[in-house]
Short mmCIF file of C-alpha atoms in Angstrom, two decimals:
data_model
loop_
_atom_site.label_atom_id
_atom_site.label_comp_id
_atom_site.label_asym_id
_atom_site.label_seq_id
_atom_site.Cartn_x
_atom_site.Cartn_y
_atom_site.Cartn_z
CA UNK A 1 14.71 36.62 -53.56
CA UNK A 2 16.49 35.93 -50.32
CA UNK A 3 18.07 38.70 -48.26
CA UNK A 4 21.21 39.61 -50.25
CA UNK A 5 24.56 39.57 -48.50
CA UNK A 6 25.01 43.24 -49.44
CA UNK A 7 22.21 44.78 -51.37
CA UNK A 8 23.07 48.41 -50.68
CA UNK A 9 23.27 50.85 -53.43
CA UNK A 10 26.94 51.31 -52.98
CA UNK A 11 27.69 47.70 -53.37
CA UNK A 12 25.71 47.46 -56.46
CA UNK A 13 27.35 50.35 -57.97
CA UNK A 14 30.75 49.06 -57.03
CA UNK A 15 30.04 45.53 -58.76
CA UNK A 16 28.64 47.35 -61.88
CA UNK A 17 31.61 49.44 -62.18
CA UNK A 18 33.87 46.34 -62.11
CA UNK A 19 31.86 44.58 -64.61
CA UNK A 20 31.90 47.73 -66.81
CA UNK A 21 35.57 47.77 -67.02
CA UNK A 22 35.74 44.62 -69.20
CA UNK A 23 32.60 45.06 -71.14
CA UNK A 24 34.15 46.67 -74.25
CA UNK A 25 36.65 43.77 -74.62
CA UNK A 26 34.13 41.13 -73.96
CA UNK A 27 31.67 42.62 -76.42
CA UNK A 28 34.27 42.95 -79.10
CA UNK A 29 35.58 39.28 -78.71
CA UNK A 30 32.20 37.69 -78.15
CA UNK A 31 33.41 36.27 -74.73
CA UNK A 32 30.93 34.29 -72.75
CA UNK A 33 32.49 34.75 -69.29
CA UNK A 34 30.21 33.23 -66.38
CA UNK A 35 32.18 35.20 -63.82
CA UNK A 36 30.00 38.58 -64.11
CA UNK A 37 26.85 36.51 -63.55
CA UNK A 38 28.29 34.71 -60.55
CA UNK A 39 29.35 38.06 -59.21
CA UNK A 40 25.65 38.89 -58.81
CA UNK A 41 25.23 36.04 -56.14
CA UNK A 42 27.02 38.25 -53.48
CA UNK A 43 24.18 40.61 -54.00
CA UNK A 44 21.42 38.05 -53.73
CA UNK A 45 20.39 38.61 -57.43
CA UNK A 46 20.77 34.94 -58.45
CA UNK A 47 18.22 34.03 -55.63
CA UNK A 48 14.58 33.18 -56.83
CA UNK A 49 12.59 36.32 -55.91
CA UNK A 50 10.05 35.68 -53.41
CA UNK A 51 6.39 37.06 -53.39
CA UNK A 52 6.53 40.72 -52.69
CA UNK A 53 10.11 41.34 -53.89
CA UNK A 54 9.57 42.51 -57.46
CA UNK A 55 10.00 46.24 -56.71
CA UNK A 56 13.09 45.71 -54.84
CA UNK A 57 14.48 43.48 -57.48
CA UNK A 58 13.81 46.10 -60.14
CA UNK A 59 15.32 48.55 -58.27
CA UNK A 60 18.53 46.69 -57.84
CA UNK A 61 18.68 45.53 -61.53
CA UNK A 62 18.07 49.10 -62.92
CA UNK A 63 21.13 50.17 -60.88
CA UNK A 64 23.16 47.20 -62.12
CA UNK A 65 22.26 47.87 -65.73
CA UNK A 66 22.95 51.67 -65.48
CA UNK A 67 26.46 51.02 -64.09
CA UNK A 68 27.59 47.94 -65.87
CA UNK A 69 26.43 48.58 -69.53
CA UNK A 70 26.20 44.98 -70.14
CA UNK A 71 23.08 43.83 -71.97
CA UNK A 72 24.37 40.29 -72.26
CA UNK A 73 24.45 40.11 -68.50
CA UNK A 74 20.85 41.34 -68.43
CA UNK A 75 19.78 38.43 -70.55
CA UNK A 76 21.96 35.91 -68.75
CA UNK A 77 20.64 37.08 -65.39
CA UNK A 78 16.98 36.71 -66.50
CA UNK A 79 17.50 33.26 -67.92
CA UNK A 80 19.11 32.03 -64.82
CA UNK A 81 17.03 33.71 -62.08
CA UNK A 82 13.64 34.04 -63.63
CA UNK A 83 13.63 31.10 -66.19
CA UNK A 84 15.28 28.43 -64.01
CA UNK A 85 15.72 29.23 -60.21
CA UNK A 86 12.24 30.73 -59.84
CA UNK A 87 10.21 27.70 -61.14
CA UNK A 88 12.56 25.29 -59.14
CA UNK A 89 12.08 27.35 -55.88
CA UNK A 90 8.36 27.54 -56.11
CA UNK A 91 7.21 24.25 -57.99
CA UNK A 92 10.01 21.61 -57.95
CA UNK A 93 10.21 18.45 -56.05
CA UNK A 94 11.57 19.22 -52.36
CA UNK A 95 14.61 17.03 -52.95
CA UNK A 96 15.38 18.38 -56.25
CA UNK A 97 14.96 21.77 -54.92
CA UNK A 98 17.36 21.17 -51.89
CA UNK A 99 19.92 19.73 -54.18
CA UNK A 100 20.09 22.55 -56.76
CA UNK A 101 18.53 25.74 -55.49
CA UNK A 102 21.47 26.68 -53.06
CA UNK A 103 24.03 26.26 -55.63
CA UNK A 104 22.09 28.06 -58.20
CA UNK A 105 21.68 31.01 -55.87
CA UNK A 106 25.37 30.95 -54.90
CA UNK A 107 26.37 31.19 -58.55
CA UNK A 108 27.98 27.71 -58.36
CA UNK A 109 25.67 26.59 -61.02
CA UNK A 110 24.44 28.48 -64.08
CA UNK A 111 20.80 28.06 -65.01
CA UNK A 112 19.00 28.42 -68.43
CA UNK A 113 15.37 28.59 -69.75
CA UNK A 114 14.72 26.32 -72.80
CA UNK A 115 11.22 26.85 -73.95
CA UNK A 116 11.39 28.03 -77.43
CA UNK A 117 11.29 25.26 -79.90
CA UNK A 118 13.48 25.40 -83.14
CA UNK A 119 11.64 26.01 -86.38
CA UNK A 120 10.16 22.74 -87.66
CA UNK A 121 10.73 20.98 -84.38
CA UNK A 122 8.42 20.16 -81.45
CA UNK A 123 10.11 19.04 -78.24
CA UNK A 124 8.25 15.87 -76.84
CA UNK A 125 8.51 13.77 -73.72
CA UNK A 126 7.44 10.20 -73.80
CA UNK A 127 6.92 7.89 -71.06
CA UNK A 128 10.03 5.66 -70.37
CA UNK A 129 11.36 3.54 -67.62
CA UNK A 130 11.31 5.37 -64.35
CA UNK A 131 10.36 8.82 -66.03
CA UNK A 132 10.27 10.31 -69.53
CA UNK A 133 12.52 10.38 -72.51
CA UNK A 134 12.96 13.91 -74.32
CA UNK A 135 13.53 14.57 -77.97
CA UNK A 136 13.61 17.70 -79.82
CA UNK A 137 15.50 21.10 -80.41
CA UNK A 138 15.33 24.30 -78.55
CA UNK A 139 16.32 27.51 -80.25
CA UNK A 140 18.00 30.69 -78.82
CA UNK A 141 18.70 29.17 -75.33
CA UNK A 142 20.21 31.89 -73.40
CA UNK A 143 23.20 30.59 -71.23
CA UNK A 144 23.17 27.42 -73.34
CA UNK A 145 26.88 27.22 -73.65
CA UNK A 146 27.74 27.51 -70.03
CA UNK A 147 24.47 26.24 -68.37
CA UNK A 148 24.68 23.44 -65.76
CA UNK A 149 21.02 23.34 -65.13
CA UNK A 150 18.18 23.85 -67.98
CA UNK A 151 14.56 24.12 -67.53
CA UNK A 152 13.13 22.42 -70.53
CA UNK A 153 9.47 22.38 -71.53
CA UNK A 154 7.92 19.60 -73.84
CA UNK A 155 4.80 18.25 -74.93
CA UNK A 156 3.81 15.21 -72.89
CA UNK A 157 0.44 14.60 -74.54
CA UNK A 158 -0.29 15.47 -78.16
CA UNK A 159 -3.84 15.02 -78.09
CA UNK A 160 -4.43 17.31 -75.12
CA UNK A 161 -1.55 19.66 -76.14
CA UNK A 162 -0.19 19.01 -72.58
CA UNK A 163 3.13 20.75 -71.95
CA UNK A 164 5.25 19.87 -69.10
CA UNK A 165 8.50 21.17 -67.66
CA UNK A 166 11.60 19.32 -66.66
CA UNK A 167 15.00 19.95 -65.04
CA UNK A 168 17.79 18.71 -67.25
CA UNK A 169 21.37 18.67 -65.96
CA UNK A 170 24.62 19.24 -67.80
CA UNK A 171 26.35 15.98 -68.98
CA UNK A 172 23.02 14.19 -69.34
CA UNK A 173 23.32 11.56 -72.08
CA UNK A 174 21.73 12.85 -75.23
CA UNK A 175 21.89 16.50 -74.21
CA UNK A 176 23.78 18.42 -76.85
CA UNK A 177 24.51 22.07 -76.97
CA UNK A 178 25.33 23.60 -80.42
CA UNK A 179 28.05 26.04 -81.04
CA UNK A 180 27.71 29.54 -79.61
CA UNK A 181 25.63 31.57 -81.99
CA UNK A 182 27.40 34.55 -83.55
CA UNK A 183 25.02 37.48 -82.86
CA UNK A 184 25.33 41.15 -83.52
CA UNK A 185 24.09 42.24 -79.94
CA UNK A 186 24.28 41.01 -76.40
CA UNK A 187 27.56 39.42 -77.46
CA UNK A 188 28.69 38.84 -73.67
CA UNK A 189 25.83 36.35 -73.36
CA UNK A 190 26.29 32.76 -74.75
CA UNK A 191 23.36 31.76 -76.81
CA UNK A 192 22.98 28.43 -78.62
CA UNK A 193 20.56 25.68 -79.94
CA UNK A 194 19.95 22.79 -77.60
CA UNK A 195 19.31 19.30 -78.93
CA UNK A 196 17.68 16.67 -76.99
CA UNK A 197 18.21 13.00 -78.34
CA UNK A 198 16.80 10.58 -75.97
CA UNK A 199 17.44 12.33 -73.00
CA UNK A 200 16.13 10.59 -69.92
CA UNK A 201 14.46 12.76 -67.29
CA UNK A 202 13.35 11.06 -64.08
CA UNK A 203 10.02 11.45 -62.46
CA UNK A 204 11.24 13.86 -59.93
CA UNK A 205 12.80 16.20 -62.40
CA UNK A 206 9.38 17.17 -63.63
CA UNK A 207 8.39 20.57 -62.24
CA UNK A 208 4.82 19.82 -60.85
CA UNK A 209 2.72 17.30 -62.38
CA UNK A 210 2.21 16.46 -66.19
CA UNK A 211 0.42 19.46 -67.93
CA UNK A 212 1.72 21.95 -65.16
CA UNK A 213 4.05 23.43 -67.82
CA UNK A 214 1.09 25.47 -69.19
CA UNK A 215 -0.86 25.83 -66.21
CA UNK A 216 1.70 26.70 -63.60
CA UNK A 217 5.26 27.04 -64.98
CA UNK A 218 4.72 29.26 -67.82
CA UNK A 219 2.21 31.77 -66.04
CA UNK A 220 4.78 32.04 -63.23
CA UNK A 221 7.80 32.72 -65.39
CA UNK A 222 5.99 34.89 -67.64
CA UNK A 223 4.58 36.99 -64.93
CA UNK A 224 7.98 37.62 -63.41
CA UNK A 225 9.62 38.17 -66.79
CA UNK A 226 7.15 40.91 -67.58
CA UNK A 227 7.50 42.51 -64.24
CA UNK A 228 11.34 42.37 -63.83
CA UNK A 229 13.20 41.27 -66.94
CA UNK A 230 13.55 44.76 -68.62
CA UNK A 231 14.56 46.39 -65.33
CA UNK A 232 18.36 46.15 -66.20
CA UNK A 233 17.59 47.32 -69.67
CA UNK A 234 15.91 50.43 -68.22
CA UNK A 235 19.15 51.10 -66.46
CA UNK A 236 20.96 50.82 -69.76
CA UNK A 237 18.52 53.48 -71.17
CA UNK A 238 19.04 55.76 -67.98
CA UNK A 239 22.67 55.72 -68.77
CA UNK A 240 22.28 56.33 -72.54
CA UNK A 241 19.88 59.16 -72.10
CA UNK A 242 22.38 60.78 -69.52
CA UNK A 243 25.19 60.27 -71.88
CA UNK A 244 23.30 61.95 -74.68
CA UNK A 245 22.36 64.84 -72.47
CA UNK A 246 26.10 65.19 -71.25
CA UNK A 247 27.32 65.20 -74.82
CA UNK A 248 24.88 67.82 -75.88
CA UNK A 249 26.22 70.14 -73.11
CA UNK A 250 29.87 69.48 -73.61
CA UNK A 251 31.67 71.60 -76.12
CA UNK A 252 34.27 69.79 -78.22
CA UNK A 253 32.92 66.23 -77.40
CA UNK A 254 33.89 63.86 -80.14
CA UNK A 255 30.62 62.08 -80.51
CA UNK A 256 28.56 65.20 -79.52
CA UNK A 257 25.03 65.66 -80.76
CA UNK A 258 24.58 68.61 -83.17
CA UNK A 259 23.61 71.00 -80.38
CA UNK A 260 23.36 73.83 -82.87
CA UNK A 261 20.42 72.25 -84.33
CA UNK A 262 17.10 73.62 -83.17
CA UNK A 263 15.56 70.28 -83.05
CA UNK A 264 18.27 68.62 -80.83
CA UNK A 265 17.06 70.03 -77.37
CA UNK A 266 13.50 68.90 -78.22
CA UNK A 267 14.56 65.47 -79.24
CA UNK A 268 16.57 65.15 -76.05
CA UNK A 269 13.56 66.29 -74.00
CA UNK A 270 11.29 63.71 -75.66
CA UNK A 271 13.86 61.10 -74.94
CA UNK A 272 13.82 62.03 -71.23
CA UNK A 273 9.95 62.07 -71.27
CA UNK A 274 9.80 58.62 -72.58
CA UNK A 275 12.30 57.27 -70.27
CA UNK A 276 10.31 58.81 -67.37
CA UNK A 277 7.12 56.94 -68.80
CA UNK A 278 9.13 53.70 -68.84
CA UNK A 279 10.25 54.24 -65.29
CA UNK A 280 6.66 54.90 -64.07
CA UNK A 281 5.07 51.83 -66.10
CA UNK A 282 7.85 49.38 -64.83
CA UNK A 283 7.55 50.62 -61.21
CA UNK A 284 3.67 50.32 -61.39
CA UNK A 285 4.06 46.86 -62.96
CA UNK A 286 6.35 45.67 -60.26
CA UNK A 287 4.04 47.22 -57.34
CA UNK A 288 1.09 45.45 -58.88
CA UNK A 289 2.93 42.21 -59.03
CA UNK A 290 3.89 42.49 -55.50
CA UNK A 291 0.33 43.38 -54.35
CA UNK A 292 -1.53 41.02 -56.71
CA UNK A 293 -3.62 43.77 -58.09
CA UNK A 294 -6.72 42.71 -60.05
CA UNK A 295 -5.50 44.34 -63.23
CA UNK A 296 -1.68 43.15 -62.72
CA UNK A 297 -1.62 40.67 -65.65
CA UNK A 298 -2.93 43.12 -68.05
CA UNK A 299 -0.91 46.15 -66.92
CA UNK A 300 2.32 43.91 -66.73
CA UNK A 301 1.82 43.08 -70.37
CA UNK A 302 1.36 46.78 -71.29
CA UNK A 303 4.31 47.65 -69.40
CA UNK A 304 6.58 44.86 -71.17
CA UNK A 305 5.33 46.23 -74.53
CA UNK A 306 5.70 49.75 -73.81
CA UNK A 307 9.26 49.50 -72.36
CA UNK A 308 10.30 46.93 -74.91
CA UNK A 309 9.28 49.34 -77.78
CA UNK A 310 11.00 52.19 -76.10
CA UNK A 311 14.39 50.27 -75.58
CA UNK A 312 14.85 50.12 -79.37
CA UNK A 313 13.44 53.47 -80.22
CA UNK A 314 15.65 55.33 -77.57
CA UNK A 315 18.68 53.40 -78.38
CA UNK A 316 18.40 54.22 -82.20
CA UNK A 317 17.56 57.93 -81.28
CA UNK A 318 20.51 58.28 -79.05
CA UNK A 319 22.82 56.98 -81.80
CA UNK A 320 21.33 59.17 -84.34
CA UNK A 321 21.48 62.36 -82.25
CA UNK A 322 25.25 61.83 -82.28
CA UNK A 323 26.93 62.78 -85.41
CA UNK A 324 26.65 59.82 -87.99
CA UNK A 325 29.93 57.77 -87.71
CA UNK A 326 31.04 59.44 -84.41
CA UNK A 327 29.88 56.33 -82.34
CA UNK A 328 32.75 54.17 -82.85
CA UNK A 329 32.70 50.51 -81.92
CA UNK A 330 32.92 50.14 -78.18
CA UNK A 331 31.01 53.41 -77.68
CA UNK A 332 28.16 52.78 -75.19
CA UNK A 333 25.67 54.29 -77.54
CA UNK A 334 26.84 52.05 -80.61
CA UNK A 335 26.78 49.02 -78.38
CA UNK A 336 23.22 49.80 -76.88
CA UNK A 337 21.74 50.14 -80.52
CA UNK A 338 23.12 46.75 -81.37
CA UNK A 339 21.93 45.14 -78.13
CA UNK A 340 18.45 46.61 -78.00
CA UNK A 341 16.79 44.19 -80.31
CA UNK A 342 17.70 41.37 -77.95
CA UNK A 343 15.89 42.93 -74.83
CA UNK A 344 12.81 40.61 -75.55
CA UNK A 345 14.68 37.55 -76.69
CA UNK A 346 13.06 35.71 -73.60
CA UNK A 347 9.44 35.50 -73.28
CA UNK A 348 6.53 36.24 -75.63
CA UNK A 349 7.35 38.40 -78.76
CA UNK A 350 5.69 41.70 -79.10
CA UNK A 351 3.09 40.61 -81.66
CA UNK A 352 1.85 37.95 -79.17
CA UNK A 353 1.96 40.44 -76.36
CA UNK A 354 -0.12 42.75 -78.36
CA UNK A 355 -2.64 40.03 -78.93
CA UNK A 356 -2.67 39.22 -75.33
CA UNK A 357 -3.19 42.95 -74.34
CA UNK A 358 -5.87 43.43 -76.92
CA UNK A 359 -7.81 40.39 -75.63
CA UNK A 360 -7.75 41.58 -72.13
CA UNK A 361 -8.86 45.07 -73.09
CA UNK A 362 -11.77 43.76 -75.25
CA UNK A 363 -12.75 41.10 -73.00
CA UNK A 364 -11.81 38.28 -75.52
CA UNK A 365 -10.15 36.06 -72.92
#
């Protein structure tokens, strides 16, 4: 992450509040507006993070999530910055990097991470004249409807299960983005299926060498996703827990928790305790990522699992603590309950993460 033009707490809070003024309408209408994402460029948050910047990046994104209330923006940011700008900055051909990275970091181009194959499809890249020809379908591509630059993974050798990564730009012949998916949560973020029908990718559009998709690109992206992707969601949780606490104390609050219940104070206390554990685990994971600790990979997976589970659990509990039906559409707690299942849309699912963690703990590789 390059030095932001204005990364002060006040600047982040100001931009977050501005984004929050339109979140209800954008969520209600399912609007994919690239403007909030591009506004992050002024804070340096669209720039690929450099080694040693994980903790600072998390701190900034927590503040942004807490102030903006925009879960769709959290997803869009992760796909653009961690899934696209980061591997281009670290691993791409210098000419490709010089041409695309400054515009990605300035928000002039929107990036996307296209890794997950659609059910029943395997994306392949076969050798062609001057490069490769890509065929396949990618599911749940965050930023797909508005992306200018997509980082696409494809099998380049079936026998060796060789995975490679390519930069594909908007308008490439054969690149088709399906309609924006109608989803219950993260509705401010555009998500779509991507179809690649004979898309030509030049030699210098490959990130690294053949096979580096699994050897270099995925480890890089997954490491930073596990360390930083949930930071804005932690900010959303902080705002929700503060909201529940405020409503419990405010007589006459329309969506006030049942404060007369003996269990309510204890449940609020439990929420705050779980939130504190999330903050601790995310901060430790980011510190380990910055300092290349020996157990960083294991602990990053553990943090991603714990915080991912907590996002859904705390979002449900926050809504449940308020009187049933009192969290009307547009209420922050109602919106967060819908958004929470999308927190780990990018990266490995939780069952896979549990297998990875179990393998690390039991020495299974």
